[in-house]
Amino acid sequence: MNANPLVILFYLAALIAIVASIKVVTRNNTVHALLYLVISLVAVAVCFYLMGAPFAAGLEVIVYAGAILVLFVFAIMLFGLRQDETRLAPKNTGFSVWLGPCVLALCLLAELVYVLQHDGIQAQLSATVVDSKQVGILLYGPYLLAVEIASFLLLAGLIAGFHFAKPREQGGDL
Amino acid sequence: MTTIPLMHVLILASTLFGIGFVGVIVRKNALFMLMSLEVMLNATGVAFIGAGATWQQADGQVMFILILTLAAAEVAVGLALLICLQNKHQTLDVDVLSRLKG
Amino acid sequence: MILALLPFYPLISAMALLTLGKRLPWFLASVLSVTSVLASAISTAILMSQLAIQEQGAIQVTLWSWFSLYGNGEVPVNVAFNFDALSAVMCAVVSGVGFLIHLYAAAYMKTDDNFHRFMAFMNLFIVAMLILVLADNLVLLYLGWEGVGLCSFLLIGFWYQSKENVAAARKAFIVTRIGDTSMAIGLFWLFNSLGSLNIESVNQLAIQTWQTGDNTVFWIALLLLGGAVGKSAQLPLHTWLPDAMAGPTPVSALIHAATMVTAGVYLIARLHDVFILAPEVMTIVAMIGALTLLLAGIAALFQYDIKRVLAYSTMSQIGYMMLALGAGAWSAGIFHLMTHAFFKALLFLTAGSIIWALHHEQNIYRMGGMFKRLPVESILLTIGLVCLIALPGTSGFFSKEAIIAELWSSPTAGPVFWWAAIIGAFITSIYSCRLFFLVCLGTARNTVNLEPTMHIAFKVALFTLAMLSLIGSWFYADLTPWFSAEITKTTNDPAWLHVIAIVTPFIGLLFSWFYFSGFRQGDKQQISQSGKNLNEKTFYLFCHRGLGIDRLYQVLLVTPYIRLSQLNRKDIIDGAVMLLAWYTHLFKEVWQSSQNGHLRWYASAFALGFVLLTAGWLL
Amino acid sequence: MPDNVIKLIQITIMLALLIPIAAMLVWVERRLIGIWQDRLGPNRVGPFGVLQSFADLLKILGKEDWVPPFADKLVFVLAPVIGAVCVLMSFAVLPFSPDILIADLNIGLLFFLAMASLAVYSVVLAGWASNSKYALLGGMRAAAQTVSYEVFMGLSLMGVVLLAGSFNLTEIVLAQQHGWFIQSQFVGFVVFFIAGIAESHRLPFDLPEAETELTAGFHTEYSGLKFALFFLGEYLGVTLISCMSVVLFFGGWLMPEPLDNWLPPFMWFVLKVSFFVVFFILLRTALPRPRFDQLLGFGWKVMLPLALLNLLVTALLSLLEVL
């Protein structure tokens, strides 16, 4: 197979993304997990770029890694959560806890792969870049309603976040 | 130039989804659950972008942007809730925070 | 227009009283409630004069269409009133006597905390009763029927703080409910057979549809009779009436003597065409009347509560009315209904006055000597009793004689019933004398200071009623032409019947004069012995308790029922339902255990569900 | 693969130039401030003290590479590296001249913004990994400040993108042949520049490291080479913001017609950048430091509406084909 360096790069990034995601799930240290999540996201962004979606890649890094996860860091700093203290509870240690969910997830994966195989997806990703202009035209054309709804969602998130996080006079209930 | 089969992209997405999924189920810490959710959301994004790239349509990216919006709102509210929980119960262990049981 | 508004004046008053309640001062409240009934009475008077002038036999008005039985406009059930001769008499009694009793009650209940509630219920009762008697169709009649039942319940239990009153109210309600159920079934059957509920058309259609003695009409008449028996406190559903005396005395006078209890009589008279078609039922009516009149008369002999004496007397007199109806003497029955309303209301109200004066003393053994202490009341009581005994010249005499005269040769009654009536009259005079002797004569066995004033309202009401009792027979409207289907007599009565009928009360008087001489002369020993006997000697006790009918029901129905319900504590039928509940509970347990509040559990459930679903779809 | 080799050489030269330049900026800053404040500044090492930075470098390299025992070692080490790397990566998409450009990305501007947003991690993680109060406070301040200012930094640039019709920096520069965007996007430039100052934590927005309040903020626990990396990152950031300003608003290497041929394009670029770097440095001597809430309030209540308004007006005008 005539290995194109960009294709190899894609697989590399995918591998990094998977490994980093596994680390996210298994780490004890919150910040380490978060850093792995950043790495995973950046790797996925690289994948996006290589798949011909540079705009999405940029947004992935700017919004996801650069804003949403910073929020996480911020929250962790506020909580002072250095370690996952819940792991100290006796129940949640050892291999057995991971076994069931992993089997479940593998079943899920197997099923999905089977479906994909079964449908015989032969399509190849086209190398053509879908640039931001096309995205923009689509967003503010046929998807205008979705944009509006998303903006409402964000507004709702803003209000909810403000409401929950504002200090209460006397032990108000959640 | 050799291009990437859509199949592989979808398998990548499925794998990421599965990993996030295991995280949601296994982790007791709400913060980690939230992070695992992010991994899952991201996986769906991969699938959308892959499909969009295959048909050279921008729809995939549009969907990804919507997912991004969703994630932003979700994290904002989720973290605010976590802060409240932490202040009130001094723990983020969802097994302890089970007062909404039937 | 007058007719349309006739029943609604008291309704307005009742609404006002219920909503304004205690914000209304006593004077305004009583004026409102009394004048509203007076308005109805005046309307009745006007209508009666109109009815007398005009040609056709009824004034009719349709207020609005209530509903239609098939939902498509066919067989409409209207809120419509029909004012004919029978309604006129009933209306006159209800609103006239009702007005006097209201007047009395306004004074009698003045000091009660819940005066407004009381007067509102009384007004409401008048409304329901007027609707009952004016109803153009049987559904509306049934509405009024149940309305008076409700008001009766509310008023018997008016002093609901006392347990006995509540029990009495409940008893009255439940016992009459048996009759009402029977009546409702009868109405359904009637509608099913005739396709109409309009009273006029029912009467016409019945004649066209059925032959005399038809099986269907027998059962329908019997079922309707059940309702009448329940409401009018006849055997075997009479047991509630003595207990109903727990209510305030004006209630006893209004509902349980003058008006509501005669509703059964009215019903039978109203549907006389149906009943005529079932001669067997007519006989049954007569039998019930005769039995009740004897039984209640005997029971009245053994009471020490003045109101219970009067209550049994009421049952007995309604027995006379039933007897009349059963003999086909409609007009006589209604006439007796009217006169009875006058003198029984008078008796109750006078008894109420005495009770009032004696600080709620109802035991006749602790009265005595009232002629000296309460002369006015005593005279009024005497007038009432004279009417009750039916001494010649009084209204009771005319009405009772009219009934007795019809019995001998009636095809559905006969000499046996005549004799029963005569014996009833004899007993009537005995218990009346006993009451009179114990209350008015002898020496005072009660030395409490008398409640001083006799309110002007008392006087007006009592004197008017006394007047009516004496001369009520002047108002006798012969309804015979109206009851077109009067049963014709087969033979002429022998002359000696009348003689015996007239003489009987006097024999009773004479008998009591000697038999109750101890009471008459105020022999304290004999009186107290007699009082004791009522509580101690088995026979006395048996009679005192209404010839053991209550006891019989207790043994036959209530006790087995309670036993059964105790046996069936874990209700078998309920068990089937509980199985469902248990099943639901089981599922609840199962699902609840899934709702354990653990987020991770839910997420796993999602995953499992999705995996299984996909697997199922793939396979 | 000659193409790749050329790119590699370019990268090497770039790094070889940029790092010393950043080091030299330290000296430039100290001298300039010295002059402005009517004092000498470093002038002993070499002519005019030019070699001062090298002396500092030698000293820093000779220091013990020490990590506090209470710190999170991995993150502690990683933090300064992230900062420096992110800034250096941004230079990859900068068109210095028509020829000198490492990566002609079609989303160059987005890449710059992405790197700027990733650079936050450097400061935040440094503050967190140090595991000490002042560092943590500095880190949190940095996080809040950077996230806030990033929002309208991006928004302020959208006007430029709108006019140029591309995210590609080279195309943006070429779009300015008939007039720099500073003319139509003056508000955008002001917003961008202020946000840029905040992003690079320079005075007056140096609250994450405000030495009067927080000792040294997020890098309190840092020393030696890692400290040097932070320093390097900061000065590279200054240079980067200056370069971006030039590229986006001041025509990059372009100059109006008569001046165009006087100097090669690269030199024009360097000159323009130098002006902004000096401006940056002199800002430090001129302005006081605000309170933190003032900083955030200013950002959300003034700059964000301004940036939005600018974008709106620009969009409207370009819709009406005025611009």
Short mmCIF file of N, CA and C in Angstrom, two decimals, chain D residues 118-179:
data_model
loop_
_atom_site.label_atom_id
_atom_site.label_comp_id
_atom_site.label_asym_id
_atom_site.label_seq_id
_atom_site.Cartn_x
_atom_site.Cartn_y
_atom_site.Cartn_z
N LEU D 118 -4.94 27.46 23.57
CA LEU D 118 -4.24 26.36 24.25
C LEU D 118 -3.18 26.89 25.20
N ALA D 119 -2.65 28.07 24.86
CA ALA D 119 -1.59 28.63 25.70
C ALA D 119 -2.08 28.89 27.12
N VAL D 120 -3.39 29.01 27.29
CA VAL D 120 -3.93 29.23 28.64
C VAL D 120 -3.47 28.13 29.57
N TYR D 121 -3.46 26.91 29.01
CA TYR D 121 -3.14 25.76 29.85
C TYR D 121 -1.81 25.92 30.54
N SER D 122 -0.90 26.50 29.81
CA SER D 122 0.43 26.71 30.39
C SER D 122 0.32 27.40 31.74
N VAL D 123 -0.35 28.53 31.72
CA VAL D 123 -0.43 29.34 32.95
C VAL D 123 -1.26 28.65 34.01
N VAL D 124 -2.40 28.15 33.58
CA VAL D 124 -3.32 27.55 34.54
C VAL D 124 -2.69 26.33 35.19
N LEU D 125 -2.10 25.49 34.36
CA LEU D 125 -1.52 24.26 34.90
C LEU D 125 -0.31 24.56 35.76
N ALA D 126 0.45 25.56 35.36
CA ALA D 126 1.59 25.95 36.20
C ALA D 126 1.09 26.34 37.57
N GLY D 127 0.04 27.15 37.60
CA GLY D 127 -0.51 27.59 38.87
C GLY D 127 -1.02 26.42 39.68
N TRP D 128 -1.65 25.48 39.01
CA TRP D 128 -2.25 24.35 39.73
C TRP D 128 -1.18 23.38 40.20
N ALA D 129 -0.21 23.09 39.30
CA ALA D 129 0.80 22.08 39.63
C ALA D 129 1.71 22.54 40.75
N SER D 130 1.88 23.85 40.87
CA SER D 130 2.78 24.34 41.91
C SER D 130 2.24 24.02 43.29
N ASN D 131 0.95 23.84 43.37
CA ASN D 131 0.36 23.44 44.64
C ASN D 131 0.64 24.44 45.75
N SER D 132 0.56 25.70 45.40
CA SER D 132 0.69 26.72 46.45
C SER D 132 -0.34 27.81 46.19
N LYS D 133 -0.63 28.53 47.24
CA LYS D 133 -1.76 29.47 47.17
C LYS D 133 -1.58 30.51 46.08
N TYR D 134 -0.45 31.20 46.11
CA TYR D 134 -0.27 32.31 45.19
C TYR D 134 -0.30 31.83 43.76
N ALA D 135 0.35 30.70 43.55
CA ALA D 135 0.40 30.17 42.20
C ALA D 135 -1.01 29.81 41.73
N LEU D 136 -1.78 29.20 42.64
CA LEU D 136 -3.13 28.79 42.26
C LEU D 136 -3.99 30.01 41.94
N LEU D 137 -3.86 31.04 42.81
CA LEU D 137 -4.63 32.25 42.55
C LEU D 137 -4.24 32.85 41.21
N GLY D 138 -2.95 32.87 40.95
CA GLY D 138 -2.47 33.39 39.67
C GLY D 138 -3.04 32.59 38.52
N GLY D 139 -3.02 31.27 38.69
CA GLY D 139 -3.55 30.41 37.64
C GLY D 139 -5.01 30.66 37.38
N MET D 140 -5.76 30.80 38.47
CA MET D 140 -7.20 31.03 38.28
C MET D 140 -7.46 32.36 37.61
N ARG D 141 -6.72 33.35 38.04
CA ARG D 141 -6.87 34.65 37.39
C ARG D 141 -6.57 34.53 35.91
N ALA D 142 -5.48 33.81 35.60
CA ALA D 142 -5.10 33.66 34.20
C ALA D 142 -6.21 32.99 33.42
N ALA D 143 -6.79 31.94 34.02
CA ALA D 143 -7.84 31.22 33.32
C ALA D 143 -9.02 32.14 33.03
N ALA D 144 -9.48 32.83 34.07
CA ALA D 144 -10.63 33.70 33.90
C ALA D 144 -10.34 34.78 32.86
N GLN D 145 -9.18 35.39 33.01
CA GLN D 145 -8.81 36.50 32.14
C GLN D 145 -8.70 36.04 30.70
N THR D 146 -8.00 34.94 30.50
CA THR D 146 -7.75 34.51 29.13
C THR D 146 -9.03 34.06 28.44
N VAL D 147 -9.84 33.31 29.17
CA VAL D 147 -11.08 32.85 28.56
C VAL D 147 -11.95 34.03 28.19
N SER D 148 -12.01 35.02 29.08
CA SER D 148 -12.84 36.19 28.80
C SER D 148 -12.32 36.93 27.56
N TYR D 149 -11.03 37.19 27.54
CA TYR D 149 -10.52 38.04 26.47
C TYR D 149 -10.41 37.30 25.14
N GLU D 150 -10.30 35.98 25.23
CA GLU D 150 -10.25 35.20 24.00
C GLU D 150 -11.53 35.38 23.18
N VAL D 151 -12.64 35.48 23.90
CA VAL D 151 -13.93 35.56 23.20
C VAL D 151 -13.95 36.72 22.22
N PHE D 152 -13.62 37.89 22.73
CA PHE D 152 -13.75 39.01 21.79
C PHE D 152 -12.49 39.24 20.99
N MET D 153 -11.41 38.57 21.36
CA MET D 153 -10.26 38.59 20.45
C MET D 153 -10.68 37.93 19.14
N GLY D 154 -11.31 36.78 19.27
CA GLY D 154 -11.81 36.11 18.06
C GLY D 154 -12.82 36.98 17.34
N LEU D 155 -13.74 37.57 18.11
CA LEU D 155 -14.79 38.37 17.48
C LEU D 155 -14.23 39.58 16.76
N SER D 156 -13.20 40.19 17.37
CA SER D 156 -12.65 41.40 16.76
C SER D 156 -11.98 41.09 15.43
N LEU D 157 -11.49 39.85 15.30
CA LEU D 157 -10.83 39.48 14.06
C LEU D 157 -11.81 39.11 12.96
N MET D 158 -13.06 38.85 13.35
CA MET D 158 -14.02 38.42 12.34
C MET D 158 -14.29 39.52 11.32
N GLY D 159 -14.18 40.78 11.76
CA GLY D 159 -14.33 41.87 10.81
C GLY D 159 -13.31 41.76 9.69
N VAL D 160 -12.08 41.49 10.08
CA VAL D 160 -11.00 41.33 9.10
C VAL D 160 -11.30 40.16 8.18
N VAL D 161 -11.72 39.04 8.80
CA VAL D 161 -12.02 37.86 8.00
C VAL D 161 -13.12 38.17 7.01
N LEU D 162 -14.09 38.93 7.47
CA LEU D 162 -15.21 39.28 6.62
C LEU D 162 -14.76 40.08 5.41
N LEU D 163 -13.87 41.03 5.68
CA LEU D 163 -13.41 41.87 4.57
C LEU D 163 -12.51 41.09 3.63
N ALA D 164 -11.63 40.24 4.23
CA ALA D 164 -10.68 39.52 3.38
C ALA D 164 -11.34 38.30 2.73
N GLY D 165 -12.36 37.79 3.38
CA GLY D 165 -13.03 36.63 2.83
C GLY D 165 -12.24 35.36 3.00
N SER D 166 -11.36 35.31 3.96
CA SER D 166 -10.55 34.10 4.14
C SER D 166 -9.95 34.07 5.53
N PHE D 167 -9.65 32.85 5.96
CA PHE D 167 -8.92 32.69 7.21
C PHE D 167 -7.42 32.61 6.95
N ASN D 168 -7.07 32.51 5.70
CA ASN D 168 -5.67 32.36 5.33
C ASN D 168 -4.95 33.71 5.51
N LEU D 169 -3.88 33.68 6.28
CA LEU D 169 -3.21 34.94 6.62
C LEU D 169 -2.59 35.59 5.39
N THR D 170 -2.01 34.79 4.50
CA THR D 170 -1.42 35.36 3.29
C THR D 170 -2.48 36.09 2.48
N GLU D 171 -3.63 35.45 2.36
CA GLU D 171 -4.69 36.10 1.60
C GLU D 171 -5.16 37.37 2.29
N ILE D 172 -5.14 37.33 3.62
CA ILE D 172 -5.56 38.53 4.35
C ILE D 172 -4.58 39.67 4.04
N VAL D 173 -3.31 39.33 4.04
CA VAL D 173 -2.31 40.37 3.74
C VAL D 173 -2.53 40.89 2.32
N LEU D 174 -2.72 39.98 1.40
CA LEU D 174 -2.86 40.39 0.00
C LEU D 174 -4.14 41.21 -0.21
N ALA D 175 -5.11 40.96 0.63
CA ALA D 175 -6.36 41.71 0.51
C ALA D 175 -6.17 43.17 0.91
N GLN D 176 -5.02 43.46 1.52
CA GLN D 176 -4.81 44.82 2.00
C GLN D 176 -3.98 45.65 1.01
N GLN D 177 -3.85 45.16 -0.20
CA GLN D 177 -3.04 45.87 -1.19
C GLN D 177 -3.58 47.25 -1.47
N HIS D 178 -4.88 47.38 -1.38
CA HIS D 178 -5.47 48.69 -1.70
C HIS D 178 -5.86 49.43 -0.44
N GLY D 179 -5.21 49.17 0.61
CA GLY D 179 -5.53 49.89 1.84
C GLY D 179 -5.54 48.93 3.02
#
